[in-house]
Coordinates of C-alpha atoms and ligand atoms in Angstrom, one line a residue:
M19 CA 36.6 -6.8 33.6
V20 CA 32.9 -8.8 34.2
A21 CA 31.7 -8.6 30.8
H22 CA 28.0 -7.3 30.6
L23 CA 25.2 -7.7 27.8
Q24 CA 25.8 -5.7 24.6
W25 CA 22.7 -4.3 22.1
G26 CA 24.3 -2.7 19.0
G27 CA 27.6 -1.8 20.6
M28 CA 26.8 -1.0 23.8
D29 CA 26.7 -2.4 27.1
C30 CA 22.7 -1.9 28.8
V31 CA 24.0 -1.8 32.3
E32 CA 25.8 1.1 31.5
L33 CA 22.9 2.2 29.5
A34 CA 21.1 1.3 32.4
H35 CA 22.7 3.4 34.5
I36 CA 22.8 5.8 31.7
W37 CA 18.7 6.0 31.4
E38 CA 17.9 4.0 34.6
T39 CA 15.3 1.2 34.4
P40 CA 12.7 0.2 32.9
L41 CA 14.2 1.5 29.3
Y42 CA 13.3 0.4 26.0
V43 CA 17.0 -0.2 23.9
L44 CA 16.6 -1.2 19.8
D45 CA 19.0 -1.8 17.5
E46 CA 19.2 -0.4 14.7
G47 CA 21.1 -2.1 13.4
I48 CA 18.4 -5.2 13.0
I49 CA 15.1 -2.6 11.9
R50 CA 17.4 -1.9 9.2
S51 CA 18.7 -4.8 8.0
R52 CA 15.1 -6.4 7.5
C53 CA 14.0 -2.9 5.7
A54 CA 16.7 -4.5 3.5
E55 CA 15.6 -8.1 3.4
I56 CA 11.8 -6.5 2.4
R57 CA 13.8 -4.4 -0.3
S58 CA 15.6 -7.3 -2.2
D59 CA 13.5 -10.0 -0.6
F60 CA 10.3 -8.3 -1.9
L61 CA 10.3 -5.8 -3.7
G62 CA 12.8 -6.8 -5.9
R63 CA 12.4 -10.4 -6.4
W64 CA 8.7 -9.2 -7.5
A65 CA 7.2 -6.8 -9.4
K66 CA 4.5 -4.4 -8.9
T67 CA 4.9 -5.3 -5.2
W68 CA 5.4 -2.6 -1.9
A69 CA 5.8 -2.8 1.7
C70 CA 4.2 -0.9 4.3
Y71 CA 5.7 -1.3 7.9
A72 CA 2.7 -1.5 10.6
S73 CA 3.6 1.1 12.4
K74 CA 1.0 0.0 15.8
A75 CA 3.9 -2.3 16.6
F76 CA 6.1 0.9 17.8
L77 CA 6.1 4.0 16.0
T78 CA 7.6 7.1 17.5
T79 CA 8.7 9.9 14.7
G80 CA 11.6 8.8 14.9
M81 CA 10.7 5.6 13.9
A82 CA 8.9 7.0 11.4
C83 CA 11.5 8.2 10.1
I84 CA 13.7 6.0 9.5
V85 CA 11.1 3.8 7.4
D86 CA 10.7 7.0 5.6
Q87 CA 14.7 6.5 4.8
E88 CA 14.2 2.8 4.1
G89 CA 12.6 3.7 1.2
L90 CA 9.0 2.0 3.4
G91 CA 5.7 3.0 3.6
L92 CA 3.6 3.2 6.9
D93 CA 0.4 1.3 8.0
V94 CA -1.3 3.6 10.4
V95 CA -4.3 3.6 12.4
S96 CA -6.3 6.2 14.3
G97 CA -5.0 9.4 14.2
G98 CA -2.2 10.0 16.7
E99 CA -0.5 7.7 14.1
L100 CA -1.1 9.5 10.8
Y101 CA 0.2 13.0 13.1
T102 CA 2.6 11.5 13.9
A103 CA 4.2 10.2 10.9
I104 CA 3.1 13.9 9.3
R105 CA 4.7 15.4 12.2
A106 CA 8.1 13.6 12.1
G107 CA 8.3 14.3 7.8
F108 CA 6.9 11.1 6.5
P109 CA 5.0 11.4 3.0
P110 CA 1.6 11.4 3.5
Y111 CA 1.8 9.5 0.0
R112 CA 2.8 6.9 1.0
I113 CA 1.0 6.4 3.8
K114 CA -2.4 3.6 4.3
M115 CA -4.0 4.9 6.3
H116 CA -6.4 2.1 8.4
G117 CA -8.5 1.0 11.8
S118 CA -11.7 -0.1 11.8
A119 CA -14.5 2.3 13.6
K120 CA -12.4 5.7 12.5
S121 CA -14.1 8.9 13.4
E122 CA -15.1 11.3 11.2
R123 CA -11.8 13.5 12.3
E124 CA -9.8 11.0 11.4
L125 CA -11.2 10.1 8.8
R126 CA -10.6 14.3 7.2
L127 CA -6.9 13.9 9.0
A128 CA -6.7 11.7 5.7
L129 CA -8.0 12.9 2.6
A130 CA -6.6 17.2 4.6
S131 CA -2.8 15.2 4.2
G132 CA -3.5 13.5 1.4
V133 CA -2.9 9.4 2.1
G134 CA -1.8 7.2 -0.5
S135 CA -4.7 5.4 0.8
I136 CA -7.7 4.0 3.2
I137 CA -8.3 1.2 4.1
V138 CA -12.3 0.6 4.5
D139 CA -14.0 -1.0 7.2
G140 CA -17.6 -1.4 6.2
L141 CA -20.6 -0.1 4.1
M142 CA -21.5 3.0 6.8
E143 CA -16.7 4.1 6.5
L144 CA -17.6 3.3 2.9
E145 CA -20.6 6.5 3.0
L146 CA -19.0 8.9 5.1
L147 CA -16.1 8.6 3.4
D148 CA -17.6 8.8 -0.2
A149 CA -19.2 12.3 1.5
L150 CA -17.0 14.3 3.0
A151 CA -14.4 13.6 0.0
G152 CA -17.3 15.4 -2.3
E153 CA -17.4 17.8 -0.2
V154 CA -13.6 18.5 -0.6
R155 CA -14.2 18.6 -4.9
R156 CA -14.4 15.2 -7.4
P157 CA -11.9 15.2 -9.9
P158 CA -13.5 14.0 -13.1
D159 CA -10.3 11.7 -13.8
R160 CA -11.1 9.6 -11.0
R161 CA -7.2 8.5 -10.5
E162 CA -6.5 11.8 -8.9
R163 CA -10.1 11.2 -6.0
P164 CA -9.1 9.3 -2.5
R165 CA -8.3 6.5 -3.2
I166 CA -9.5 3.0 -1.4
V167 CA -9.3 -0.1 -0.5
L168 CA -11.5 -2.4 0.7
R169 CA -10.9 -4.1 4.0
V170 CA -12.3 -7.9 3.3
A171 CA -11.8 -10.9 6.0
P172 CA -10.8 -14.0 3.6
G173 CA -12.2 -16.5 6.8
V174 CA -8.8 -18.5 7.8
D175 CA -7.9 -19.7 10.7
P176 CA -4.2 -19.4 11.1
H177 CA -3.4 -20.6 14.3
T178 CA -2.1 -18.1 16.5
H179 CA -3.9 -17.0 20.2
S180 CA -7.7 -16.2 19.5
F181 CA -6.8 -13.0 20.3
L182 CA -5.1 -12.5 17.2
I183 CA -6.7 -13.8 15.1
T184 CA -8.3 -11.2 12.8
G185 CA -9.2 -12.7 9.8
Q186 CA -12.7 -15.3 10.3
T187 CA -15.3 -14.2 9.0
G188 CA -18.4 -13.3 12.1
G189 CA -15.0 -11.6 13.7
K190 CA -14.7 -7.5 13.6
F191 CA -13.1 -6.5 11.6
G192 CA -13.9 -5.7 7.6
L193 CA -17.1 -7.4 5.0
P194 CA -16.9 -11.1 5.1
L195 CA -16.3 -12.3 1.9
E196 CA -18.8 -14.3 0.7
D197 CA -19.9 -15.1 -2.6
G198 CA -22.8 -13.6 -4.6
E199 CA -24.7 -10.6 -4.9
G200 CA -26.4 -8.9 -1.9
S201 CA -23.4 -9.9 0.1
L202 CA -22.2 -7.0 2.3
L203 CA -19.1 -7.0 0.2
S204 CA -21.1 -6.5 -2.8
E205 CA -22.9 -3.8 -2.1
A206 CA -20.0 -2.1 -0.5
V207 CA -17.8 -2.2 -4.3
R208 CA -21.2 -1.1 -5.6
F209 CA -21.3 1.8 -4.0
A210 CA -17.8 2.8 -4.3
L211 CA -17.1 2.4 -8.1
S212 CA -20.7 4.6 -8.7
S213 CA -18.7 7.3 -6.8
K214 CA -18.2 10.5 -7.8
S215 CA -15.6 10.8 -4.7
I216 CA -13.4 8.7 -4.0
T217 CA -12.2 5.2 -6.3
L218 CA -12.0 1.6 -5.2
G219 CA -8.3 0.2 -5.9
G220 CA -9.1 -3.3 -4.5
F221 CA -9.2 -5.1 -2.3
H222 CA -6.7 -6.0 1.7
F223 CA -6.1 -9.0 4.1
H224 CA -5.3 -9.3 7.7
V225 CA -5.4 -13.1 8.9
G226 CA -3.9 -12.5 12.0
S227 CA -0.5 -11.9 13.9
Q228 CA 2.4 -13.8 14.9
I229 CA 1.5 -17.0 13.1
F230 CA 4.1 -18.8 11.7
E231 CA 2.5 -21.4 8.9
N232 CA 1.9 -19.5 5.5
H233 CA -0.7 -22.1 5.4
A234 CA -3.2 -19.1 5.9
H235 CA -1.5 -16.5 4.2
V236 CA -1.7 -18.7 1.1
E237 CA -5.4 -19.8 1.3
A238 CA -6.7 -16.3 1.7
V239 CA -4.4 -15.4 -2.0
R240 CA -6.6 -17.9 -3.3
R241 CA -10.1 -17.4 -1.6
M242 CA -9.2 -13.7 -2.7
V243 CA -8.3 -14.4 -6.4
V244 CA -11.9 -15.9 -6.5
C245 CA -13.6 -13.5 -5.2
M246 CA -11.7 -11.3 -8.3
E247 CA -12.3 -13.1 -10.5
R248 CA -16.2 -12.8 -9.8
M249 CA -15.8 -8.9 -9.1
Q250 CA -14.5 -8.6 -12.7
K251 CA -16.9 -10.8 -13.7
T252 CA -20.0 -9.2 -11.9
F253 CA -19.2 -4.8 -12.0
G254 CA -16.3 -5.1 -15.0
F255 CA -13.9 -3.9 -12.1
K256 CA -10.2 -5.1 -12.8
T257 CA -9.0 -5.2 -9.4
R258 CA -5.7 -2.8 -9.3
E259 CA -4.6 -3.5 -5.4
L260 CA -4.3 -6.5 -3.5
N261 CA -2.2 -6.0 0.5
F262 CA -2.0 -9.1 1.6
G263 CA -1.3 -7.2 5.8
G264 CA 0.7 -8.5 7.3
G265 CA 0.8 -11.6 10.6
F266 CA 5.4 -12.9 10.2
G267 CA 6.4 -14.4 13.3
V268 CA 8.9 -13.1 15.2
P269 CA 10.0 -16.5 17.7
A270 CA 10.3 -16.3 22.0
S271 CA 13.7 -17.2 22.1
P272 CA 16.5 -14.7 20.7
D273 CA 18.1 -18.6 20.0
K274 CA 15.9 -19.7 17.6
P275 CA 16.5 -18.6 13.6
H276 CA 14.6 -15.0 12.0
V277 CA 11.6 -17.1 10.3
P278 CA 12.8 -14.8 6.4
L279 CA 9.8 -13.3 5.5
R280 CA 10.5 -15.3 2.4
F281 CA 8.7 -18.0 3.7
F282 CA 5.9 -16.2 3.5
T283 CA 5.7 -13.9 0.7
D284 CA 6.7 -15.9 -2.2
A285 CA 4.4 -18.7 -1.5
M286 CA 1.9 -16.4 -2.1
M287 CA 3.1 -14.8 -4.7
G288 CA 2.9 -17.6 -6.4
V289 CA 0.3 -18.6 -5.4
L290 CA -1.1 -15.4 -6.7
T291 CA 1.1 -15.6 -9.6
E292 CA -0.9 -18.6 -10.6
E293 CA -4.2 -18.2 -9.5
C294 CA -4.0 -15.4 -11.4
E295 CA -2.5 -16.2 -15.0
A296 CA -5.4 -19.8 -14.7
R297 CA -9.2 -17.7 -14.7
N298 CA -6.5 -14.6 -17.3
L299 CA -7.0 -12.2 -14.4
E300 CA -4.3 -9.7 -14.6
R301 CA -2.7 -9.9 -11.5
P302 CA -2.1 -7.0 -9.2
Y303 CA -0.1 -5.5 -7.2
V304 CA 0.6 -6.1 -3.4
T305 CA 1.6 -5.1 -0.7
I306 CA 2.4 -6.7 2.3
E307 CA 2.0 -4.9 5.8
P308 CA 4.8 -6.5 8.3
G309 CA 4.6 -4.8 11.6
R310 CA 5.7 -7.3 14.4
W311 CA 8.5 -8.6 12.2
L312 CA 10.5 -5.5 11.2
V313 CA 11.5 -4.9 14.8
S314 CA 10.2 -7.0 17.8
D315 CA 13.8 -9.2 17.6
A316 CA 15.3 -5.7 16.9
G317 CA 13.7 -4.6 21.2
I318 CA 15.4 -5.6 24.4
T319 CA 13.9 -4.0 27.9
L320 CA 15.9 -3.8 30.8
Y321 CA 14.8 -3.8 34.7
T322 CA 16.5 -3.7 38.3
V323 CA 15.9 -6.6 40.1
E324 CA 14.5 -5.6 43.0
T325 CA 13.4 -8.2 45.0
V326 CA 14.1 -11.6 45.9
K327 CA 11.6 -14.3 47.2
R328 CA 12.1 -18.2 48.2
L329 CA 8.1 -19.8 48.7
D330 CA 7.5 -23.5 48.3
G331 CA 10.0 -24.2 46.2
V332 CA 9.7 -21.1 43.9
T333 CA 11.2 -18.1 43.0
Y334 CA 10.3 -14.9 42.8
V335 CA 12.4 -12.2 41.4
G336 CA 10.5 -9.4 41.0
V337 CA 11.6 -6.8 38.5
D338 CA 10.7 -2.5 38.7
G339 CA 8.7 -2.5 35.5
G340 CA 5.5 -5.5 34.8
M341 CA 2.7 -5.6 33.2
A342 CA 2.6 -1.6 32.0
D343 CA 5.0 -1.8 30.1
N344 CA 4.9 -4.5 28.4
P345 CA 0.3 -6.5 29.0
R346 CA 1.6 -8.6 26.4
P347 CA 2.2 -12.4 29.3
S348 CA -1.1 -10.7 30.5
L349 CA -3.2 -10.1 27.6
Y350 CA -1.9 -13.7 25.9
G351 CA 0.0 -16.3 27.3
A352 CA 3.1 -14.7 25.3
E353 CA 6.1 -15.8 25.9
Y354 CA 9.4 -14.6 27.0
C355 CA 13.0 -15.0 27.2
A356 CA 15.2 -13.1 30.0
I357 CA 19.1 -13.0 31.3
V358 CA 20.7 -11.0 34.0
A359 CA 23.3 -8.5 31.8
N360 CA 25.3 -7.9 34.4
R361 CA 26.7 -10.7 34.6
P362 CA 24.8 -12.5 31.3
D363 CA 28.1 -15.6 31.3
D364 CA 27.4 -17.1 34.8
P365 CA 26.1 -20.8 34.5
P366 CA 22.6 -21.0 36.1
A367 CA 21.2 -21.3 39.3
G368 CA 18.0 -22.8 38.5
K369 CA 14.3 -21.9 37.9
V370 CA 13.1 -18.6 38.3
V371 CA 8.9 -16.5 38.3
I372 CA 10.4 -12.9 36.7
A373 CA 7.9 -11.2 38.2
G374 CA 5.9 -7.5 37.6
R375 CA 5.6 -4.8 39.7
C376 CA 2.2 -3.9 39.5
C377 CA -0.5 -4.8 41.2
E378 CA -1.2 -7.8 40.2
T379 CA -2.1 -11.9 40.1
G380 CA -1.0 -11.8 37.1
D381 CA 1.3 -10.1 36.2
I382 CA 4.4 -12.6 35.9
L383 CA 6.8 -11.6 32.3
I384 CA 8.6 -15.2 32.7
R385 CA 6.6 -18.5 34.3
D386 CA 9.7 -20.5 33.9
V387 CA 13.5 -19.2 33.0
E388 CA 16.9 -20.8 33.7
L389 CA 19.1 -16.9 35.5
P390 CA 21.8 -17.6 37.4
A391 CA 21.7 -16.0 41.3
V392 CA 20.2 -13.3 41.3
T393 CA 20.1 -10.5 44.1
R394 CA 18.6 -6.8 44.1
G395 CA 20.3 -4.2 41.7
D396 CA 20.9 -6.4 38.9
I397 CA 20.0 -6.1 35.8
L398 CA 17.8 -7.6 33.9
A399 CA 17.1 -7.9 29.8
V400 CA 14.1 -8.9 28.2
F401 CA 14.6 -10.1 24.7
N402 CA 12.7 -9.2 21.7
T403 CA 9.9 -6.7 22.8
G404 CA 10.4 -4.7 20.4
A405 CA 6.9 -4.2 18.9
Y406 CA 3.7 -3.9 21.0
N407 CA 5.4 -3.1 24.2
F408 CA 5.6 0.0 23.7
S409 CA 2.6 0.8 22.1
M410 CA 0.6 -1.1 25.2
A411 CA 2.3 0.6 27.6
S412 CA 0.1 2.1 30.1
N413 CA 0.6 4.4 32.8
Y414 CA -0.8 1.3 35.9
N415 CA -0.2 2.5 39.2
R416 CA 0.7 5.6 38.1
L417 CA 4.3 4.1 36.0
P418 CA 5.7 6.2 33.9
R419 CA 6.8 5.1 30.4
P420 CA 10.0 3.5 30.0
A421 CA 12.5 6.3 27.6
V422 CA 13.2 4.4 24.3
V423 CA 16.6 4.2 23.3
L424 CA 18.2 4.1 19.9
V425 CA 21.5 2.5 19.7
R426 CA 22.9 1.7 16.7
D427 CA 27.3 1.1 15.9
G428 CA 28.6 1.9 19.9
W429 CA 25.7 5.0 19.3
A430 CA 22.8 5.8 21.8
D431 CA 20.4 8.7 21.7
L432 CA 16.7 9.2 22.8
L433 CA 13.6 8.4 21.0
V434 CA 11.7 8.9 24.1
A435 CA 12.3 9.9 27.1
R436 CA 10.7 9.2 30.0
Q437 CA 8.0 10.1 31.6
T438 CA 8.0 11.9 34.6
W439 CA 4.9 12.3 37.5
D440 CA 4.5 15.5 36.4
D441 CA 4.4 14.4 32.7
M442 CA 1.3 11.8 34.5
L443 CA -0.5 15.1 36.1
S444 CA -0.2 16.6 33.4
G445 CA -3.7 16.1 32.1
D446 CA -5.1 16.4 35.4
S447 CA -7.6 19.1 37.1
I448 CA -9.4 19.9 40.0
P449 CA -12.5 20.6 39.7
E450 CA -13.1 23.9 41.1
R451 CA -15.4 23.0 43.1
L452 CA -13.4 20.0 45.0
L453 CA -10.9 23.2 46.0
R454 CA -12.0 23.4 49.9
Ligands
LLP511 N1 -1.6 -4.6 9.2 C1 -3.2 -4.7 9.7 C2 -4.5 -4.7 9.2 C3 -3.7 -5.1 11.1 O1 -4.2 -5.5 11.9 C4 -2.0 -6.3 12.1 C5 -2.1 -5.7 12.8 C6 -1.1 -5.6 11.2 C7 -0.9 -5.7 9.5 C8 0.9 -6.3 11.3 O2 0.9 -7.4 12.1 P1 2.1 -7.8 12.5 O3 3.1 -7.9 11.6 O4 2.9 -7.1 13.3 O5 1.5 -9.3 13.4 N2 -1.3 -6.7 20.1 C9 -0.7 -7.7 19.7 C10 -0.9 -7.9 18.3 C11 -1.9 -6.8 17.5 C12 -2.0 -7.5 15.8 C13 -2.3 -6.2 15.6 N3 -2.7 -6.3 13.4 C14 -0.2 -8.6 19.5 O6 1.0 -8.2 20.3 O7 0.5 -9.4 19.6

């Protein structure tokens, strides 16, 4: 019998036959082992710490249940993510509401559902939130008021794709970490401290995503401690919470070693502890928000090979998915690895290009991968698609969004059903005047 690729104890060819392709397959065991690493190597190692999964990487109601069972918090960034979490029964007090342009409706939903904190991105949002919170009730005790954290852009360069840098000054996120009176950040702190409706917990930064060095994270912590000291001196404000964001990288190839969380968190916590001691500041509570790191390498995508073309020395392997289910190669030049799931042990026969099926020259999933001779009907497995694939999928070319299957120890369950053509039409309507 020919060995097939196994994922979470399941035969990938069988999965492809049962649920069809393209198919996202997530190994629950890997996700849970990442959560266990967070507990042992961060929460258990450092006092006054907390971790929230950045759900933008991958969120369904089932995923929210796993995160809940693992005892972590959830970072949500929109009404839709918040609603998903609530519908999954995720405890609201463990949710952090993010977003760089939250609507009034989203802020009202966050307040009404009692999320643990709202990460405020700018002054205008702060004023609106203060007004909305004031409409409900104004508990005299600050601790009972909705808690906010101010997002700060620490102005560090994390060496990643320019689209994935978020902590630079002059970017669209947060309040720049500028010194001195009259800066936007000082104004925001002054406003928040004088509010009767909300309470300021501290600061948040997120330097960027898919980062493999820890210098930028560490430098951001250093700068934040200087900021905390300044805020304490100027306003008498003691920072109770400092949120380090996420950004911890995951290598493209499954053969490369997993980057331990401690590589980032030990470095940041060490510097935070030292710098706080040196300045005689109380070390605040620390939150991290890993997204990709928790879920990326748990995921693979299965495709069926539809066509093979040999042109001018290049072999194009055309599959039944592409930028609609994984826009990352065309958006960021992201690299992926693949194998033939129905013949993983066959010897390589040369380099090929894996071409997506969308009507775009740029829809190339992998530019250069060594594969055995491939033919129509083969099942291709692309690794490392657990993060920012399903969550960024589109219906371009009216391609239905693939199903998501959760596998563990030889069991497979559906997390999300494949969209049907009718699902895609469900919002369409034909105006009366067009019906002739
Ligand atoms: N916290 C905040 C405030 C964030 O903005 C992000 C990601 C995270 C945490 C989680 O970052 P992670 O640990 O996943 O790197 N679509 C891009 C990634 C954009 C990430 C944006 N913010 C991609 O596919 O690579």
